[in-house]
Amino acid sequence: MVVLDSAKSELSVTAKSRVRRAAKRASYRREDIYRLVDELKLGHIGFTQDGEVIVIPMTVWRHGDFLYFHVANKSRLQKLLDSGQQVCISFAHYDEWVLAKSAFHHSANYRSAVLFCRGARVQDPEEFDAVFKSIIEDIEPGRWSQVRAPNTQERKGTALMRLTIEEGSFKSRTGAPSDNKEDLDLPVWSGTKPACPFK
């Protein structure tokens, strides 16, 4: 169950974050977005540097209404966020392949989110520990009390970044293939299959 800390149940939306194509599949509810982030914990962070577009996959997790990730101290992402620049983080998961009777209508059932964020380095030692504890406890409950806490050198060398979600959207597809009426009698199987064969 997703716990909402914010009084606002939906994210802010502008022309930048509003879903246009297949808009009926969109949601701006924090609950939908938080559930996906909590499940995946893998985000692709996009930003610009010296006029170049860069995207980096990172472990990103949620604690309350904030997103967090950690990098080496004085890394380019830390400097970029500390300077006030916005980043874009995307999360996506294919749940099923959708196999239609025509090549054109093959698709996927998926969940995705695109979030625009700004952030800064966490300076408070208590927040630092609470946030790292939250990800370790989520991976394996009770583990934080068994392992060694970060030492002074590790804290100094690690920049824990807190991100505030300024706006964003969630989009998903579920259901069966959308075959054309004239294709329904074609002698080929159609339906859905797990996107990951190991499920």
XYZ file of N, CA and C in Angstrom, residues 110-193:
252
model
N 1.985 -1.998 -20.191
C 3.120 -1.376 -19.508
C 2.636 -0.376 -18.472
N 3.577 0.056 -17.636
C 3.385 1.170 -16.710
C 4.613 2.054 -16.802
N 4.408 3.354 -16.849
C 5.548 4.257 -16.985
C 5.267 5.579 -16.280
N 6.331 6.272 -15.962
C 6.213 7.594 -15.351
C 7.354 8.465 -15.846
N 7.052 9.727 -16.063
C 8.062 10.720 -16.427
C 7.923 11.869 -15.430
N 9.005 12.143 -14.704
C 8.956 13.120 -13.612
C 10.019 14.190 -13.804
N 9.635 15.439 -13.580
C 10.566 16.563 -13.652
C 10.863 17.023 -12.229
N 12.145 17.045 -11.888
C 12.555 17.246 -10.491
C 13.699 18.248 -10.376
N 13.763 18.840 -9.198
C 14.939 19.610 -8.785
C 15.355 19.093 -7.420
N 16.615 19.289 -7.073
C 17.048 18.739 -5.791
C 18.345 19.326 -5.286
N 18.810 18.739 -4.198
C 20.049 19.179 -3.569
C 20.569 18.055 -2.685
N 21.802 18.198 -2.263
C 22.426 17.197 -1.411
C 21.830 17.219 -0.005
N 21.636 16.056 0.565
C 21.177 15.940 1.953
C 22.349 16.267 2.878
N 22.150 17.226 3.760
C 23.203 17.646 4.687
C 22.977 17.119 6.107
N 21.731 16.847 6.446
C 21.387 16.423 7.810
C 21.746 14.955 8.024
N 22.612 14.624 9.000
C 23.006 13.233 9.247
C 21.827 12.323 9.590
N 20.832 12.847 10.298
C 19.674 12.029 10.663
C 18.855 11.664 9.424
N 18.676 12.615 8.520
C 17.959 12.311 7.274
C 18.772 11.334 6.437
N 20.083 11.519 6.398
C 20.984 10.620 5.659
C 20.760 9.177 6.097
N 20.779 8.942 7.406
C 20.599 7.583 7.924
C 19.183 7.063 7.680
N 18.190 7.911 7.891
C 16.795 7.481 7.725
C 16.510 7.071 6.289
N 17.069 7.796 5.341
C 16.820 7.509 3.932
C 17.546 6.240 3.497
N 18.791 6.076 3.903
C 19.501 4.833 3.568
C 18.853 3.635 4.267
N 18.407 3.836 5.480
C 17.709 2.765 6.188
C 16.452 2.356 5.433
N 15.734 3.313 4.875
C 14.474 3.003 4.196
C 14.688 2.103 2.990
N 15.749 2.306 2.219
C 15.970 1.464 1.036
C 16.471 0.086 1.445
N 17.352 0.029 2.443
C 17.881 -1.270 2.877
C 16.789 -2.102 3.538
N 15.956 -1.466 4.343
C 14.854 -2.180 4.996
C 13.806 -2.647 3.989
N 13.646 -1.885 2.905
C 12.688 -2.284 1.878
C 13.179 -3.512 1.122
N 14.476 -3.573 0.895
C 15.053 -4.733 0.203
C 14.992 -5.978 1.080
N 15.329 -5.807 2.364
C 15.275 -6.927 3.316
C 14.951 -6.379 4.711
N 13.715 -6.536 5.165
C 13.314 -6.011 6.476
C 14.216 -6.528 7.598
N 14.623 -5.618 8.485
C 15.463 -5.983 9.620
C 16.953 -5.914 9.358
N 17.347 -5.672 8.108
C 18.769 -5.723 7.757
C 19.564 -4.543 8.310
N 18.925 -3.356 8.416
C 19.652 -2.169 8.881
C 20.264 -2.393 10.255
N 19.566 -3.111 11.130
C 20.072 -3.346 12.483
C 21.192 -4.380 12.506
N 21.390 -5.094 11.402
C 22.417 -6.134 11.349
C 23.725 -5.651 10.727
N 23.638 -4.612 9.891
C 24.823 -4.174 9.160
C 25.475 -2.972 9.846
N 26.713 -2.677 9.445
C 27.423 -1.516 9.968
C 26.873 -0.248 9.319
N 26.631 0.756 10.108
C 26.164 2.039 9.577
C 27.302 2.724 8.819
N 26.994 3.652 7.902
C 28.047 4.370 7.181
C 29.002 5.075 8.144
N 30.299 4.976 7.851
C 31.275 5.648 8.705
C 31.556 7.064 8.176
N 32.428 7.772 8.863
C 32.702 9.171 8.519
C 33.236 9.307 7.101
N 34.158 8.434 6.724
C 34.762 8.499 5.389
C 33.707 8.236 4.308
N 32.821 7.264 4.553
C 31.773 6.949 3.584
C 30.779 8.087 3.443
N 30.441 8.711 4.556
C 29.524 9.852 4.506
C 30.149 11.020 3.728
N 31.435 11.228 3.935
C 32.125 12.329 3.274
C 32.224 12.090 1.769
N 32.389 10.842 1.385
C 32.578 10.525 -0.028
C 31.286 10.307 -0.802
N 30.153 10.291 -0.098
C 28.864 10.015 -0.733
C 27.964 11.237 -0.691
N 27.397 11.573 -1.840
C 26.401 12.644 -1.901
C 25.036 11.990 -2.062
N 24.216 12.083 -1.029
C 22.842 11.602 -1.093
C 21.988 12.771 -1.571
N 21.336 12.583 -2.709
C 20.583 13.663 -3.338
C 19.084 13.491 -3.105
N 18.455 14.576 -2.644
C 17.005 14.583 -2.428
C 16.342 15.345 -3.566
N 15.364 14.704 -4.219
C 14.685 15.312 -5.351
C 13.243 15.648 -4.999
N 12.825 16.847 -5.350
C 11.434 17.263 -5.231
C 10.779 17.132 -6.601
N 9.673 16.403 -6.667
C 8.963 16.235 -7.930
C 8.149 17.502 -8.183
N 8.465 18.208 -9.250
C 7.758 19.441 -9.569
C 6.524 19.191 -10.432
N 6.625 18.245 -11.337
C 5.497 17.862 -12.169
C 5.807 16.525 -12.827
N 4.793 15.922 -13.429
C 5.026 14.647 -14.082
C 3.741 13.936 -14.433
N 3.887 12.733 -14.965
C 2.725 11.964 -15.387
C 3.011 10.471 -15.312
N 1.935 9.719 -15.260
C 1.957 8.254 -15.276
C 1.144 7.816 -16.480
N 1.584 6.742 -17.141
C 0.837 6.235 -18.289
C 0.924 4.715 -18.290
N -0.172 4.067 -18.663
C -0.174 2.612 -18.659
C -1.110 2.079 -19.735
N -0.884 0.828 -20.088
C -1.797 0.097 -20.977
C -2.074 -1.251 -20.366
N -3.310 -1.697 -20.428
C -3.702 -3.036 -20.001
C -4.674 -3.600 -21.028
N -4.838 -4.915 -21.006
C -5.882 -5.508 -21.829
C -5.395 -6.272 -23.030
N -6.356 -6.663 -23.835
C -6.141 -7.546 -24.983
C -5.720 -6.765 -26.223
N -5.362 -7.485 -27.291
C -5.027 -6.816 -28.546
C -6.220 -6.038 -29.098
N -5.910 -5.005 -29.871
C -6.949 -4.218 -30.544
C -6.931 -4.574 -32.028
N -7.506 -5.731 -32.343
C -7.500 -6.204 -33.728
C -8.584 -5.530 -34.552
N -8.293 -5.334 -35.833
C -9.320 -4.867 -36.756
C -10.359 -5.960 -36.956
N -11.590 -5.560 -37.167
C -12.687 -6.516 -37.324
C -12.412 -7.511 -38.434
N -11.838 -7.032 -39.546
C -11.586 -7.924 -40.688
C -10.455 -8.911 -40.434
N -9.677 -8.711 -39.352
C -8.567 -9.618 -39.034
C -8.956 -10.713 -38.043
N -10.126 -10.615 -37.446
C -10.496 -11.523 -36.354
C -10.553 -12.984 -36.773
N -10.832 -13.261 -38.040
C -10.937 -14.649 -38.495
C -9.616 -15.208 -39.013
N -8.549 -14.428 -38.951
C -7.250 -14.947 -39.400
C -6.815 -16.108 -38.501
N -6.262 -17.169 -39.099
C -5.911 -18.379 -38.328
C -4.583 -18.236 -37.573
N -4.500 -17.249 -36.704
C -3.285 -17.030 -35.918
C -3.700 -16.670 -34.502
N -2.955 -17.189 -33.533
C -3.275 -16.924 -32.131
C -3.007 -15.457 -31.801
N -3.849 -14.898 -30.952
C -3.619 -13.546 -30.432
C -3.935 -13.550 -28.942
N -3.274 -12.677 -28.218
C -3.472 -12.598 -26.778
C -2.272 -11.947 -26.122
N -2.105 -12.194 -24.828
C -0.993 -11.593 -24.103
C -0.080 -12.673 -23.536
N 1.179 -12.326 -23.366
C 2.152 -13.222 -22.752
C 3.081 -12.398 -21.883
